[in-house]
mmCIF file of C-alpha atoms in Angstrom:
data_model
loop_
_atom_site.group_PDB
_atom_site.id
_atom_site.type_symbol
_atom_site.label_atom_id
_atom_site.label_comp_id
_atom_site.label_asym_id
_atom_site.label_seq_id
_atom_site.Cartn_x
_atom_site.Cartn_y
_atom_site.Cartn_z
ATOM 1 C CA MET B 1 106.926 222.781 -35.873
ATOM 2 C CA ASN B 2 108.971 221.297 -32.979
ATOM 3 C CA THR B 3 111.375 218.752 -34.690
ATOM 4 C CA ILE B 4 110.538 216.076 -32.077
ATOM 5 C CA SER B 5 106.606 216.503 -32.835
ATOM 6 C CA SER B 6 107.251 216.554 -36.604
ATOM 7 C CA ILE B 7 109.224 213.070 -36.439
ATOM 8 C CA LEU B 8 106.805 211.877 -33.970
ATOM 9 C CA ASN B 9 103.864 212.720 -36.269
ATOM 10 C CA THR B 10 105.608 211.218 -39.542
ATOM 11 C CA ALA B 11 106.340 207.943 -37.484
ATOM 12 C CA LYS B 12 102.483 207.750 -36.389
ATOM 13 C CA SER B 13 101.194 208.463 -39.812
ATOM 14 C CA THR B 14 103.499 205.903 -41.203
ATOM 15 C CA ILE B 15 101.997 203.289 -38.759
ATOM 16 C CA GLU B 16 98.433 204.230 -39.290
ATOM 17 C CA LEU B 17 98.902 203.897 -42.992
ATOM 18 C CA GLU B 18 100.354 200.644 -43.046
ATOM 19 C CA SER B 19 98.122 199.211 -40.233
ATOM 20 C CA LYS B 20 95.001 200.433 -42.524
ATOM 21 C CA ALA B 21 96.748 198.903 -45.753
ATOM 22 C CA ILE B 22 97.035 195.710 -43.583
ATOM 23 C CA GLY B 23 93.406 195.551 -42.391
ATOM 24 C CA HIS B 24 92.189 196.205 -46.069
ATOM 25 C CA LEU B 25 94.049 192.878 -47.231
ATOM 26 C CA SER B 26 91.612 190.419 -45.565
ATOM 27 C CA LYS B 27 88.844 192.114 -47.933
ATOM 28 C CA LEU B 28 91.222 191.133 -50.810
ATOM 29 C CA LEU B 29 91.139 187.432 -50.099
ATOM 30 C CA THR B 30 89.410 185.178 -52.769
ATOM 31 C CA ASP B 31 89.438 181.319 -52.967
ATOM 32 C CA ASP B 32 92.697 181.662 -54.941
ATOM 33 C CA PHE B 33 94.412 182.138 -51.587
ATOM 34 C CA ALA B 34 92.620 178.793 -50.493
ATOM 35 C CA ASN B 35 93.368 177.065 -53.299
ATOM 36 C CA ALA B 36 96.981 178.216 -53.104
ATOM 37 C CA VAL B 37 97.643 177.105 -49.630
ATOM 38 C CA GLN B 38 96.029 173.484 -50.573
ATOM 39 C CA LEU B 39 98.294 173.285 -53.510
ATOM 40 C CA ILE B 40 101.317 173.938 -51.413
ATOM 41 C CA TYR B 41 100.000 171.549 -48.855
ATOM 42 C CA ASN B 42 99.557 168.747 -51.324
ATOM 43 C CA SER B 43 102.750 169.273 -53.018
ATOM 44 C CA LYS B 44 105.486 166.331 -53.280
ATOM 45 C CA GLY B 45 107.942 169.436 -53.676
ATOM 46 C CA ARG B 46 109.301 172.447 -52.266
ATOM 47 C CA VAL B 47 108.341 175.929 -52.351
ATOM 48 C CA ILE B 48 110.409 178.339 -54.373
ATOM 49 C CA ILE B 49 110.009 182.032 -53.752
ATOM 50 C CA THR B 50 111.373 184.745 -56.127
ATOM 51 C CA GLY B 51 111.250 188.542 -56.414
ATOM 52 C CA ILE B 52 113.697 191.432 -57.279
ATOM 53 C CA GLY B 53 114.669 194.545 -55.450
ATOM 54 C CA LYS B 54 112.593 194.714 -52.136
ATOM 55 C CA SER B 55 110.489 191.763 -53.325
ATOM 56 C CA ALA B 56 113.234 189.750 -53.007
ATOM 57 C CA ILE B 57 113.985 190.654 -49.409
ATOM 58 C CA ILE B 58 110.540 189.938 -48.488
ATOM 59 C CA ALA B 59 110.636 186.430 -50.227
ATOM 60 C CA ASN B 60 113.747 185.603 -47.995
ATOM 61 C CA LYS B 61 111.786 186.525 -44.977
ATOM 62 C CA ILE B 62 108.853 184.175 -46.150
ATOM 63 C CA VAL B 63 111.247 181.668 -47.157
ATOM 64 C CA ALA B 64 112.637 181.443 -43.324
ATOM 65 C CA THR B 65 109.099 181.683 -41.992
ATOM 66 C CA LEU B 66 108.069 178.639 -44.190
ATOM 67 C CA ASN B 67 111.145 176.606 -43.230
ATOM 68 C CA SER B 68 110.943 177.095 -39.540
ATOM 69 C CA THR B 69 107.209 175.973 -39.480
ATOM 70 C CA GLY B 70 107.394 172.790 -41.640
ATOM 71 C CA THR B 71 107.163 173.895 -44.993
ATOM 72 C CA PRO B 72 110.171 173.462 -47.184
ATOM 73 C CA ALA B 73 111.252 176.447 -49.276
ATOM 74 C CA VAL B 74 113.832 177.874 -51.153
ATOM 75 C CA PHE B 75 114.788 181.409 -52.255
ATOM 76 C CA MET B 76 115.743 182.211 -55.718
ATOM 77 C CA HIS B 77 116.667 185.554 -57.011
ATOM 78 C CA ALA B 78 114.569 186.486 -60.127
ATOM 79 C CA ALA B 79 117.596 188.181 -61.838
ATOM 80 C CA ASP B 80 119.663 185.236 -60.825
ATOM 81 C CA ALA B 81 117.169 182.939 -62.191
ATOM 82 C CA ILE B 82 117.518 183.979 -65.691
ATOM 83 C CA HIS B 83 121.227 183.769 -65.712
ATOM 84 C CA GLY B 84 121.451 180.185 -64.472
ATOM 85 C CA ASP B 85 119.642 179.440 -61.148
ATOM 86 C CA LEU B 86 116.587 178.358 -62.769
ATOM 87 C CA GLY B 87 117.917 174.902 -62.323
ATOM 88 C CA LEU B 88 116.885 175.543 -58.599
ATOM 89 C CA ILE B 89 113.089 174.621 -59.611
ATOM 90 C CA LEU B 90 112.488 171.007 -59.686
ATOM 91 C CA LYS B 91 109.602 168.736 -61.183
ATOM 92 C CA ASP B 92 107.108 169.116 -58.332
ATOM 93 C CA ASP B 93 108.085 172.658 -57.019
ATOM 94 C CA VAL B 94 105.544 175.331 -56.656
ATOM 95 C CA VAL B 95 107.053 178.843 -57.145
ATOM 96 C CA ILE B 96 105.920 181.683 -55.400
ATOM 97 C CA CYS B 97 106.632 185.138 -57.560
ATOM 98 C CA ILE B 98 106.455 188.369 -55.610
ATOM 99 C CA SER B 99 106.265 192.017 -57.396
ATOM 100 C CA LYS B 100 104.136 194.917 -56.780
ATOM 101 C CA SER B 101 103.718 195.692 -60.243
ATOM 102 C CA GLY B 102 103.791 192.249 -61.832
ATOM 103 C CA ASN B 103 105.496 193.790 -64.816
ATOM 104 C CA THR B 104 109.138 194.238 -64.162
ATOM 105 C CA PRO B 105 111.369 192.963 -66.794
ATOM 106 C CA GLU B 106 112.964 190.140 -64.836
ATOM 107 C CA ILE B 107 109.553 189.081 -64.084
ATOM 108 C CA LYS B 108 108.198 189.055 -67.917
ATOM 109 C CA VAL B 109 111.349 186.866 -68.827
ATOM 110 C CA LEU B 110 111.085 184.336 -65.728
ATOM 111 C CA VAL B 111 107.280 183.692 -65.741
ATOM 112 C CA PRO B 112 107.222 182.157 -69.363
ATOM 113 C CA LEU B 113 110.378 179.791 -68.253
ATOM 114 C CA ILE B 114 108.638 178.520 -65.033
ATOM 115 C CA LYS B 115 105.331 178.122 -67.441
ATOM 116 C CA ASN B 116 107.183 176.005 -69.825
ATOM 117 C CA ALA B 117 108.556 173.844 -67.243
ATOM 118 C CA GLN B 118 104.811 173.249 -66.280
ATOM 119 C CA ASN B 119 105.630 174.220 -62.643
ATOM 120 C CA LYS B 120 102.401 175.883 -60.577
ATOM 121 C CA MET B 121 102.940 179.245 -60.101
ATOM 122 C CA ILE B 122 101.487 181.571 -57.345
ATOM 123 C CA ALA B 123 101.466 185.403 -57.400
ATOM 124 C CA ILE B 124 101.657 187.799 -54.686
ATOM 125 C CA THR B 125 101.516 191.050 -56.615
ATOM 126 C CA GLY B 126 99.472 194.497 -56.200
ATOM 127 C CA ASN B 127 98.307 194.537 -59.558
ATOM 128 C CA LYS B 128 96.191 191.158 -60.488
ATOM 129 C CA GLU B 129 95.860 192.579 -63.994
ATOM 130 C CA SER B 130 99.627 192.595 -64.765
ATOM 131 C CA PHE B 131 101.490 190.253 -66.733
ATOM 132 C CA LEU B 132 102.401 188.414 -63.830
ATOM 133 C CA GLY B 133 98.750 188.283 -62.497
ATOM 134 C CA GLN B 134 97.386 187.034 -65.921
ATOM 135 C CA GLN B 135 99.905 184.092 -66.257
ATOM 136 C CA ALA B 136 99.766 182.942 -62.326
ATOM 137 C CA ASP B 137 97.663 179.784 -61.622
ATOM 138 C CA PHE B 138 96.519 181.686 -58.441
ATOM 139 C CA VAL B 139 96.829 185.353 -57.584
ATOM 140 C CA LEU B 140 97.233 186.634 -53.853
ATOM 141 C CA ASN B 141 96.172 190.366 -54.212
ATOM 142 C CA ALA B 142 98.593 192.656 -52.067
ATOM 143 C CA TYR B 143 97.036 195.947 -53.497
ATOM 144 C CA VAL B 144 97.712 199.109 -51.489
ATOM 145 C CA GLU B 145 96.487 202.524 -52.452
ATOM 146 C CA GLN B 146 99.677 204.366 -51.620
ATOM 147 C CA GLU B 147 103.312 203.917 -50.135
ATOM 148 C CA ALA B 148 104.210 205.304 -46.392
ATOM 149 C CA CYS B 149 106.726 207.195 -48.417
ATOM 150 C CA PRO B 150 105.753 210.687 -49.088
ATOM 151 C CA ASN B 151 106.722 210.655 -52.579
ATOM 152 C CA ASN B 152 104.486 207.465 -53.065
ATOM 153 C CA LEU B 153 107.906 205.795 -54.365
ATOM 154 C CA ALA B 154 110.100 203.852 -51.950
ATOM 155 C CA PRO B 155 108.346 200.489 -51.426
ATOM 156 C CA THR B 156 106.945 200.560 -47.700
ATOM 157 C CA THR B 157 103.264 199.726 -47.035
ATOM 158 C CA SER B 158 103.551 197.575 -50.451
ATOM 159 C CA THR B 159 106.367 195.226 -48.955
ATOM 160 C CA THR B 160 104.700 195.201 -45.547
ATOM 161 C CA ALA B 161 101.494 193.800 -47.428
ATOM 162 C CA GLN B 162 103.653 191.214 -49.138
ATOM 163 C CA LEU B 163 105.004 190.073 -45.869
ATOM 164 C CA VAL B 164 101.764 190.035 -44.183
ATOM 165 C CA MET B 165 100.264 187.786 -47.137
ATOM 166 C CA GLY B 166 103.288 185.597 -46.859
ATOM 167 C CA ASP B 167 102.719 185.061 -43.071
ATOM 168 C CA ALA B 168 99.002 184.331 -43.486
ATOM 169 C CA LEU B 169 100.262 181.508 -46.028
ATOM 170 C CA ALA B 170 102.725 180.080 -43.484
ATOM 171 C CA VAL B 171 100.178 180.153 -40.710
ATOM 172 C CA CYS B 172 97.260 178.384 -42.748
ATOM 173 C CA LEU B 173 99.888 175.756 -43.745
ATOM 174 C CA LEU B 174 101.132 175.484 -40.345
ATOM 175 C CA GLU B 175 97.671 174.463 -38.836
ATOM 176 C CA LEU B 176 96.927 172.235 -41.739
ATOM 177 C CA ARG B 177 100.060 170.231 -40.875
ATOM 178 C CA GLY B 178 98.924 170.162 -37.264
ATOM 179 C CA PHE B 179 102.391 171.703 -36.564
ATOM 180 C CA SER B 180 102.822 171.297 -32.970
ATOM 181 C CA SER B 181 105.114 173.051 -30.128
ATOM 182 C CA ASN B 182 107.256 170.155 -30.322
ATOM 183 C CA ASP B 183 107.889 170.234 -33.940
ATOM 184 C CA PHE B 184 108.544 173.732 -33.639
ATOM 185 C CA ALA B 185 111.273 173.111 -30.833
ATOM 186 C CA LYS B 186 112.759 170.652 -33.368
ATOM 187 C CA TYR B 187 112.920 173.162 -35.833
ATOM 188 C CA HIS B 188 114.658 175.712 -33.146
ATOM 189 C CA PRO B 189 116.810 173.679 -31.024
ATOM 190 C CA GLY B 190 119.602 176.400 -30.632
ATOM 191 C CA GLY B 191 117.197 179.528 -29.882
ATOM 192 C CA ALA B 192 115.685 180.725 -26.864
ATOM 193 C CA LEU B 193 112.302 179.870 -28.108
ATOM 194 C CA GLY B 194 113.222 176.191 -28.775
ATOM 195 C CA LYS B 195 114.511 175.680 -25.341
ATOM 196 C CA ARG B 196 111.422 176.816 -23.971
ATOM 197 C CA LEU B 197 109.742 173.848 -25.818
ATOM 198 C CA TYR B 198 112.500 171.176 -24.934
ATOM 199 C CA LEU B 199 114.517 172.364 -22.102
ATOM 200 C CA ARG B 200 113.967 170.491 -18.925
ATOM 201 C CA VAL B 201 114.678 170.905 -15.174
ATOM 202 C CA SER B 202 117.225 167.846 -15.368
ATOM 203 C CA ASP B 203 119.200 169.731 -18.173
ATOM 204 C CA LEU B 204 119.806 172.556 -15.591
ATOM 205 C CA SER B 205 120.012 170.892 -12.147
ATOM 206 C CA SER B 206 122.282 168.432 -13.321
ATOM 207 C CA GLN B 207 124.822 171.001 -13.905
ATOM 208 C CA ASN B 208 124.692 172.579 -10.463
ATOM 209 C CA GLN B 209 125.908 170.917 -7.168
ATOM 210 C CA LYS B 210 123.681 169.090 -4.903
ATOM 211 C CA PRO B 211 123.534 170.797 -1.452
ATOM 212 C CA GLN B 212 122.114 169.089 1.397
ATOM 213 C CA VAL B 213 122.105 168.688 5.135
ATOM 214 C CA SER B 214 120.483 166.358 7.769
ATOM 215 C CA LEU B 215 117.718 167.451 10.150
ATOM 216 C CA ASN B 216 120.324 167.445 12.933
ATOM 217 C CA ALA B 217 123.065 169.465 10.909
ATOM 218 C CA SER B 218 124.706 172.159 13.007
ATOM 219 C CA LEU B 219 124.633 175.882 11.926
ATOM 220 C CA LYS B 220 127.971 175.724 10.981
ATOM 221 C CA GLU B 221 127.476 172.863 8.967
ATOM 222 C CA VAL B 222 124.669 174.442 7.090
ATOM 223 C CA ILE B 223 126.418 177.637 6.352
ATOM 224 C CA VAL B 224 129.282 175.587 5.058
ATOM 225 C CA GLU B 225 127.069 173.492 2.844
ATOM 226 C CA ILE B 226 125.173 176.620 1.161
ATOM 227 C CA THR B 227 128.714 178.285 0.703
ATOM 228 C CA GLU B 228 130.456 175.516 -0.737
ATOM 229 C CA LYS B 229 127.627 174.612 -3.118
ATOM 230 C CA MET B 230 127.108 178.113 -4.284
ATOM 231 C CA LEU B 231 123.610 177.901 -4.816
ATOM 232 C CA GLY B 232 122.412 180.237 -1.903
ATOM 233 C CA VAL B 233 120.287 177.389 -0.417
ATOM 234 C CA THR B 234 120.629 173.924 0.739
ATOM 235 C CA ALA B 235 117.929 171.140 0.897
ATOM 236 C CA VAL B 236 117.266 169.311 4.340
ATOM 237 C CA VAL B 237 116.814 165.722 3.681
ATOM 238 C CA GLU B 238 115.758 162.706 5.477
ATOM 239 C CA ALA B 239 116.043 159.210 4.045
ATOM 240 C CA ASP B 240 116.596 161.041 0.500
ATOM 241 C CA GLU B 241 113.701 162.610 0.983
ATOM 242 C CA ILE B 242 113.028 166.681 1.017
ATOM 243 C CA VAL B 243 111.916 167.845 4.790
ATOM 244 C CA GLY B 244 112.851 171.251 4.320
ATOM 245 C CA ILE B 245 114.819 174.160 2.721
ATOM 246 C CA ILE B 246 117.238 176.572 4.331
ATOM 247 C CA THR B 247 118.338 179.586 2.215
ATOM 248 C CA ASP B 248 120.663 182.650 2.719
ATOM 249 C CA GLY B 249 117.401 184.683 3.705
ATOM 250 C CA ASP B 250 116.553 182.189 6.442
ATOM 251 C CA LEU B 251 119.930 182.309 7.788
ATOM 252 C CA ARG B 252 120.078 186.328 7.903
ATOM 253 C CA ARG B 253 116.544 186.257 9.321
ATOM 254 C CA MET B 254 117.661 183.487 12.176
ATOM 255 C CA LEU B 255 120.562 185.640 13.095
ATOM 256 C CA SER B 256 118.659 189.036 13.356
ATOM 257 C CA LYS B 257 116.293 187.349 15.674
ATOM 258 C CA SER B 258 118.351 185.011 17.999
ATOM 259 C CA ASP B 259 121.043 185.420 20.307
ATOM 260 C CA ASP B 260 121.871 182.005 21.273
ATOM 261 C CA ILE B 261 122.859 180.218 17.998
ATOM 262 C CA ALA B 262 125.106 177.823 19.281
ATOM 263 C CA ASN B 263 122.894 174.939 19.404
ATOM 264 C CA LEU B 264 120.725 175.644 16.515
ATOM 265 C CA THR B 265 120.322 172.961 14.143
ATOM 266 C CA ALA B 266 118.950 172.516 10.388
ATOM 267 C CA LYS B 267 115.869 171.644 11.866
ATOM 268 C CA ASP B 268 115.415 174.964 13.763
ATOM 269 C CA ILE B 269 116.066 177.051 10.906
ATOM 270 C CA MET B 270 114.464 175.329 7.849
ATOM 271 C CA SER B 271 111.239 176.326 6.162
ATOM 272 C CA ASN B 272 108.945 173.433 5.774
ATOM 273 C CA ASN B 273 107.158 172.045 2.713
ATOM 274 C CA PRO B 274 109.336 173.967 0.321
ATOM 275 C CA ARG B 275 108.589 174.467 -3.352
ATOM 276 C CA ARG B 276 109.794 171.848 -5.408
ATOM 277 C CA ILE B 277 109.693 170.652 -9.180
ATOM 278 C CA ALA B 278 109.914 167.237 -10.789
ATOM 279 C CA GLU B 279 113.260 166.635 -12.766
ATOM 280 C CA ASP B 280 111.399 165.794 -16.088
ATOM 281 C CA ALA B 281 109.406 168.858 -15.959
ATOM 282 C CA MET B 282 109.989 171.848 -18.355
ATOM 283 C CA ALA B 283 112.159 174.398 -17.671
ATOM 284 C CA VAL B 284 109.446 176.966 -18.612
ATOM 285 C CA ASP B 285 107.370 175.564 -15.743
ATOM 286 C CA ALA B 286 110.233 176.054 -13.445
ATOM 287 C CA LYS B 287 110.355 179.577 -14.364
ATOM 288 C CA LYS B 288 106.617 179.993 -13.908
ATOM 289 C CA GLN B 289 106.833 178.833 -10.441
ATOM 290 C CA MET B 290 109.611 180.983 -9.715
ATOM 291 C CA GLU B 291 107.787 183.879 -10.680
ATOM 292 C CA GLY B 292 104.638 183.106 -9.300
ATOM 293 C CA PHE B 293 106.175 182.677 -5.725
ATOM 294 C CA GLY B 294 108.786 184.938 -5.985
ATOM 295 C CA ILE B 295 111.714 182.699 -5.399
ATOM 296 C CA SER B 296 115.134 182.352 -6.788
ATOM 297 C CA GLN B 297 115.407 178.471 -6.489
ATOM 298 C CA LEU B 298 113.351 175.387 -6.797
ATOM 299 C CA LEU B 299 114.403 171.861 -5.123
ATOM 300 C CA VAL B 300 113.993 169.324 -7.722
ATOM 301 C CA GLU B 301 112.747 165.687 -7.267
ATOM 302 C CA HIS B 302 112.960 162.626 -9.043
ATOM 303 C CA GLU B 303 110.239 159.806 -8.063
ATOM 304 C CA GLY B 304 109.913 161.495 -4.714
ATOM 305 C CA LYS B 305 113.494 161.628 -3.676
ATOM 306 C CA TYR B 306 115.687 164.716 -3.581
ATOM 307 C CA ALA B 307 117.515 165.454 -6.940
ATOM 308 C CA GLY B 308 119.124 168.776 -6.835
ATOM 309 C CA VAL B 309 118.465 172.558 -7.303
ATOM 310 C CA VAL B 310 117.461 174.412 -10.307
ATOM 311 C CA HIS B 311 118.251 178.466 -9.934
ATOM 312 C CA LEU B 312 116.942 181.513 -11.574
ATOM 313 C CA HIS B 313 120.360 182.096 -12.703
ATOM 314 C CA ASP B 314 120.103 178.751 -14.639
ATOM 315 C CA LEU B 315 117.201 179.983 -16.774
ATOM 316 C CA ILE B 316 118.844 183.289 -17.455
ATOM 317 C CA LYS B 317 122.020 181.845 -18.794
ATOM 318 C CA GLU B 318 119.818 179.454 -21.054
ATOM 319 C CA GLY B 319 117.989 182.629 -22.288
ATOM 320 C CA ILE B 320 114.625 181.201 -20.760
ATOM 321 C CA ILE B 321 114.069 184.443 -18.891
#
């Protein structure tokens, strides 16, 4: 068999097998899931998530997702927990234990310690009849028929199922908390996602120079203004209000059409009614306008007065595009 075909067939088989397993998870949901969500939502403490091996890696990801969507969470490695890290768990914390088999030695040692401390415990396991499944207050069934690994050994489908169950928890909690896009921006101020939610046009335009000419400005004055301000555009302004716009493209088109340019003024070259945006608008709205109209700049206004320019390059630099 062709090597390329063989690789692609294996990849497709893996994706299809895992996809089928994920689809089956919805049929395994019980009241335990809803009760677990309500337990976490009503808790005065944090969510402590623990596991070992690949399950520990999944636990770390679920912790990150919960923290970023308004539910305080902490990762605790199951092996480290029984060697001192158990002190991470405080009185009101809810513990989530993740284990495919639910019978690993570390889990069997850890679970009674959690129970003795009277913390509520949620299990994410593929074996609800396991030691973990029997001891947990609520069991989230992440059973899968087989791993994608051809030897049915390497955690693949099972860890995907655990991850999906964690995402389902996080989204349910997000909705219960009424977690909004503004909340998301608060927790992601440094990333491109956050910037889409909090960055305003004024944050960008204020960093640029403010090119402008009058209606009667000469062609030379227009060219000098566009060149010096380095935005490829100038606003045409009268009494602080925008009356037109001149771009590099307008100049090229004018020069290709006209032989007599000595007496041309800004009024003769400009485009009327240019696209504009309020300086308190979101930067992502500027992006939508530029994409929708196929333009690279927008003139910015503050209370109807000319306030500057926002350029496509500003959006690219900030990761909005």
